[in-house]
PDB file of C-alpha atoms in Angstrom:
ATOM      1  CA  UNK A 191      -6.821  -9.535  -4.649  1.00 62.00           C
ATOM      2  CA  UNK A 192      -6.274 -13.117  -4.119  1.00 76.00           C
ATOM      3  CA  UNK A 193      -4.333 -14.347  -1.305  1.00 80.00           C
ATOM      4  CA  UNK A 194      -0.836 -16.244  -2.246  1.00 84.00           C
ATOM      5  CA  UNK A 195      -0.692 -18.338   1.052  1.00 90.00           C
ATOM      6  CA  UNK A 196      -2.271 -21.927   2.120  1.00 91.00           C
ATOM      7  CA  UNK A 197      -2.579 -23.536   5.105  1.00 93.00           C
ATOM      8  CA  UNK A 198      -0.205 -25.866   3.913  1.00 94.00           C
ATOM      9  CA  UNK A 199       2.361 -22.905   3.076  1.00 94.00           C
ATOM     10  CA  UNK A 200       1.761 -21.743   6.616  1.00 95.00           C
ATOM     11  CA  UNK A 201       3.088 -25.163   8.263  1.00 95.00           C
ATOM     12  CA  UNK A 202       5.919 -25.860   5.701  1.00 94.00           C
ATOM     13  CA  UNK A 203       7.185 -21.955   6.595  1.00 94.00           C
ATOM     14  CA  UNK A 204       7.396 -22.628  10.201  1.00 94.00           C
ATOM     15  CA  UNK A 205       7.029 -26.638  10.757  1.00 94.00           C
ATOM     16  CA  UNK A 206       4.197 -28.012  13.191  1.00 96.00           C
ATOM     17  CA  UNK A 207       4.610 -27.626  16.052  1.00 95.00           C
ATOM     18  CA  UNK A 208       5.252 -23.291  15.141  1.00 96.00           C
ATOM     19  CA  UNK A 209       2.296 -23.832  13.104  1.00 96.00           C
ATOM     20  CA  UNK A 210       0.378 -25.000  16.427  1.00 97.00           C
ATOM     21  CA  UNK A 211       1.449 -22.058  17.906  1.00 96.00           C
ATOM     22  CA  UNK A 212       0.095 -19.668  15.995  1.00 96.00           C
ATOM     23  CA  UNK A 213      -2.694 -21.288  15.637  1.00 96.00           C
ATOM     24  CA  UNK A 214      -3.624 -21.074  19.359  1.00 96.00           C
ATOM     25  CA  UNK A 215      -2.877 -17.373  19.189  1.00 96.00           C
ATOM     26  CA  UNK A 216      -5.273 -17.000  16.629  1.00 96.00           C
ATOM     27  CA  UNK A 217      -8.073 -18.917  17.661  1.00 95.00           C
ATOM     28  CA  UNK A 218      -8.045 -17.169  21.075  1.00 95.00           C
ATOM     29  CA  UNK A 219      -8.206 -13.559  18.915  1.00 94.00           C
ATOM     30  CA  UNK A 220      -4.606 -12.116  19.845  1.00 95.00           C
ATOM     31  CA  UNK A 221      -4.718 -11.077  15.932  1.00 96.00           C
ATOM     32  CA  UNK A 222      -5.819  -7.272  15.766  1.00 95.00           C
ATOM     33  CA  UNK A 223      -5.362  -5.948  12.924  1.00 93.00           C
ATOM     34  CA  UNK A 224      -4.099  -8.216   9.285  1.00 93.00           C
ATOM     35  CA  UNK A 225      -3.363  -6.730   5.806  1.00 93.00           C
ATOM     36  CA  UNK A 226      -2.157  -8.071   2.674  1.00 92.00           C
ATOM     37  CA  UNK A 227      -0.268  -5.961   0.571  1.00 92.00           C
ATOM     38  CA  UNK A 228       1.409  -7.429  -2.483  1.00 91.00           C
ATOM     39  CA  UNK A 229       4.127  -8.817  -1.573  1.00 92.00           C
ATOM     40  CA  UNK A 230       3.637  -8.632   2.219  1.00 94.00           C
ATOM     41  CA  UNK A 231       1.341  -9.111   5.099  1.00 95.00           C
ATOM     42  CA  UNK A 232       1.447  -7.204   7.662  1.00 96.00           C
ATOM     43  CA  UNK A 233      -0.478  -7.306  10.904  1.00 96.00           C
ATOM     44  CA  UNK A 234      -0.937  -6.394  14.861  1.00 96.00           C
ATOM     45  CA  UNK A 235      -0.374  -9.298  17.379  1.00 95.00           C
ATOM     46  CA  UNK A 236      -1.590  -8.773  21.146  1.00 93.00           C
ATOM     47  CA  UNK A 237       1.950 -10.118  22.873  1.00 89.00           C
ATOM     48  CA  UNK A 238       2.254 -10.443  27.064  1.00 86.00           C
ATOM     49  CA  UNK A 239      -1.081  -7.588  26.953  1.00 86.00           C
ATOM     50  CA  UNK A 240       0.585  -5.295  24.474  1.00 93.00           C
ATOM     51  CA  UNK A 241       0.554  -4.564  20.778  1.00 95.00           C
ATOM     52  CA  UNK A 242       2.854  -5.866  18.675  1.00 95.00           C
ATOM     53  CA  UNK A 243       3.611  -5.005  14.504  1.00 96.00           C
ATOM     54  CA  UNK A 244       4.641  -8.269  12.855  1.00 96.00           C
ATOM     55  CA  UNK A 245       4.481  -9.336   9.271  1.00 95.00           C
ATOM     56  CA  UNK A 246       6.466 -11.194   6.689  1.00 95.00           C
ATOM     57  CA  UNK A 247       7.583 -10.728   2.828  1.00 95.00           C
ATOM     58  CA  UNK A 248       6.515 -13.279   0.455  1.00 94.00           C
ATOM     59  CA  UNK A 249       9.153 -14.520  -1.745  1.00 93.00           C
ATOM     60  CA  UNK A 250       8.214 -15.537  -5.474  1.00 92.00           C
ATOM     61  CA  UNK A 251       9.293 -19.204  -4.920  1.00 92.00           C
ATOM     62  CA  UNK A 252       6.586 -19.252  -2.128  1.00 89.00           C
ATOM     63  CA  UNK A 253       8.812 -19.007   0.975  1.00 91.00           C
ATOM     64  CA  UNK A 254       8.792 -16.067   3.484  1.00 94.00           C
ATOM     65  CA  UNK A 255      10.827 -13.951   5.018  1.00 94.00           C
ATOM     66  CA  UNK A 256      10.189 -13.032   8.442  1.00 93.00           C
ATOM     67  CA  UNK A 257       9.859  -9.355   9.715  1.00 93.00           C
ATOM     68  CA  UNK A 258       8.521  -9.865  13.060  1.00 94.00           C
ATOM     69  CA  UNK A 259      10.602  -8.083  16.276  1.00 94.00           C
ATOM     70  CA  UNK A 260      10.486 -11.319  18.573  1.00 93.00           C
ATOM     71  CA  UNK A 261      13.129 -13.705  19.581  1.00 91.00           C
ATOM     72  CA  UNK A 262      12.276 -16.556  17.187  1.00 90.00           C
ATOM     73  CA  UNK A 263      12.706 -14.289  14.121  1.00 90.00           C
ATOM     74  CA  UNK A 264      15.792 -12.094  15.327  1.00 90.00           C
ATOM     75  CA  UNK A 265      18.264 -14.578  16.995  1.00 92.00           C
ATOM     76  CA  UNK A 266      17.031 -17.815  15.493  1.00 91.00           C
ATOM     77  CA  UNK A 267      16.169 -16.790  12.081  1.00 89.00           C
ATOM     78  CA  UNK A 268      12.852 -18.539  12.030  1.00 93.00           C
ATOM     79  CA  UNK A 269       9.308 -17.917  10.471  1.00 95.00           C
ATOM     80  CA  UNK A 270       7.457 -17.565  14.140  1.00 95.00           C
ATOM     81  CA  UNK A 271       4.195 -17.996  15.340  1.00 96.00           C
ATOM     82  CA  UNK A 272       3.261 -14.553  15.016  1.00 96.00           C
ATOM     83  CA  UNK A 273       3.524 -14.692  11.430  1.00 96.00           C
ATOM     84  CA  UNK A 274       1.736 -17.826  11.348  1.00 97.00           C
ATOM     85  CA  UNK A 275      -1.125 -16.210  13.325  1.00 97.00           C
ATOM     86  CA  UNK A 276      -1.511 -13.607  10.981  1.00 96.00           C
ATOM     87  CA  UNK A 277      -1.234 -15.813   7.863  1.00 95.00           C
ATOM     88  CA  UNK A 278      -4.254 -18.097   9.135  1.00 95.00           C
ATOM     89  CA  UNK A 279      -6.615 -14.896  10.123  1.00 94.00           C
ATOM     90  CA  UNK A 280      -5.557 -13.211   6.661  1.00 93.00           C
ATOM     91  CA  UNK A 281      -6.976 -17.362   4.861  1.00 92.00           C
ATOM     92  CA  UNK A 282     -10.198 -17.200   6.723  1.00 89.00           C
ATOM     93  CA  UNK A 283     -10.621 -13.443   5.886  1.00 84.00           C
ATOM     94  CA  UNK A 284     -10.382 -15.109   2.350  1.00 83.00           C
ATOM     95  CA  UNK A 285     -12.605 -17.524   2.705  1.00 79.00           C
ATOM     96  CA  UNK A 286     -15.179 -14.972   3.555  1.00 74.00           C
ATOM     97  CA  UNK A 287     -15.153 -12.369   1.133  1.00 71.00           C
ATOM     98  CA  UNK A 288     -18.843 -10.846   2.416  1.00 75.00           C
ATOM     99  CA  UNK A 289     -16.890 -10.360   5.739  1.00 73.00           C
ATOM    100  CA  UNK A 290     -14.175  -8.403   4.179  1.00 70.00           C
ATOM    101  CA  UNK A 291     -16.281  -5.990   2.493  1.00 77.00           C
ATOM    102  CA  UNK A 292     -17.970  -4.994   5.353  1.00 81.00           C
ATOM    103  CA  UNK A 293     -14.913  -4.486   6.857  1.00 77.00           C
ATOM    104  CA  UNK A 294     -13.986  -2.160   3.998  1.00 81.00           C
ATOM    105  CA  UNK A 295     -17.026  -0.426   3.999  1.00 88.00           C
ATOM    106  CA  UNK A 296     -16.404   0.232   7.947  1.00 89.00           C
ATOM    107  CA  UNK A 297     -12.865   1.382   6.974  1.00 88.00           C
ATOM    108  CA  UNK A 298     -14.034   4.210   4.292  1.00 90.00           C
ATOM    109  CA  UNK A 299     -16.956   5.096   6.781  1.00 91.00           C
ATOM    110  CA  UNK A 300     -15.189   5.506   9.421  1.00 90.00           C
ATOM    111  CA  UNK A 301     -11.965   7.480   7.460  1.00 91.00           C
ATOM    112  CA  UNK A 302     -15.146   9.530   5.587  1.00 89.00           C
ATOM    113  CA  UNK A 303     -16.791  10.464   9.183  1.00 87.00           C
ATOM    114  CA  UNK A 304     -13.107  11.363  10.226  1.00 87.00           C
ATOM    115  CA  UNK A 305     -12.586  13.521   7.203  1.00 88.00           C
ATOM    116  CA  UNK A 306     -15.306  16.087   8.096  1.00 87.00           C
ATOM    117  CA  UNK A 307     -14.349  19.011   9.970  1.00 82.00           C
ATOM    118  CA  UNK A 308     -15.524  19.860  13.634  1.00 79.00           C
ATOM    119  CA  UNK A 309     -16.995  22.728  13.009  1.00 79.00           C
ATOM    120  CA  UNK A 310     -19.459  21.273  10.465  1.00 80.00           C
ATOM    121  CA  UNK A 311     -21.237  19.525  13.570  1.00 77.00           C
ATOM    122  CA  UNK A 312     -24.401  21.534  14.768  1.00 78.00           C
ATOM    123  CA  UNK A 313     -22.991  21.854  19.037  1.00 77.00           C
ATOM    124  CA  UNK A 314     -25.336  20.902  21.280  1.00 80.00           C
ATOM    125  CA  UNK A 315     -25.889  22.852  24.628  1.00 82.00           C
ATOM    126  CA  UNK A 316     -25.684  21.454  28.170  1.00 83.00           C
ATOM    127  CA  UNK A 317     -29.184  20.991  29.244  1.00 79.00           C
ATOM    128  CA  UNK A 318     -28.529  23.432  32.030  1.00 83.00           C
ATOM    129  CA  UNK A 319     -26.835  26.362  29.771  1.00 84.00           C
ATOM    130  CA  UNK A 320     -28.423  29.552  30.508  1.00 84.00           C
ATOM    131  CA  UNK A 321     -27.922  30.544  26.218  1.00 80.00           C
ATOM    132  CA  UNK A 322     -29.485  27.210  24.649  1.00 78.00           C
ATOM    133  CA  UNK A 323     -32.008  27.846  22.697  1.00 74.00           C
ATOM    134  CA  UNK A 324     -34.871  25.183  22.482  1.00 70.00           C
TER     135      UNK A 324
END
């Protein structure tokens, strides 16, 4: 699914000096988790040492529309530098596709492994248990 968003779209949202911003927070890897899902993206932030969901609706004129819980979006109305953050590590997920289907293929493994029931496991015994067998 191709990504609607640009750089450029990124710094006309939000302005420079926003864009700069966000762009610190995501080259020093506060971005956790990003997703893309027609028409949103959607993300996990690392704010003050704590998680934090942000994320942002893409209009069809190419605007956004912030949905982000900080200051910036609630009481000034602004595209912040959350959503900027999130926009720039969702463009270089783009721009390396081979790194995005690994990171699928980690998802289903990991929700596949998850699937299987406990008791399917074979147990192993403490070393010291009296009722191991060899």
């Amino acid at each position: 699914m191709k990504l609607p968003i640009t750089q450029k779209m990124l710094i006309d949202w939000a302005g420079p000096s926003v864009f700069r911003d966000g762009q610190i927070l995501f080259e020093n890897g506060l971005v956790k988790d990003a997703e893309y899902e027609p028409p949103r993206i959607r993300g996990m932030i690392l704010r003050a040492g704590r998680e934090m969901r942000t994320g942002a609706r893409i209009l069809p004129n190419g605007s956004a529309e912030n949905d982000c819980p900080c200051r910036d979006s609630t009481e000034r109305g602004i595209i912040c530098c959350h959503v900027i953050a999130l926009g720039l590590a969702l463009l270089q997920r783009a721009r390396r596709p081979e790194e995005e289907a690994h990171r699928t293929q980690e998802i289903r493994h990991a929700e596949r492994i998850a699937a299987i029931a406990e008791s399917a496991y074979i147990r192993r015994a403490a070393p010291d248990d009296p009722d191991a067998a060899p």
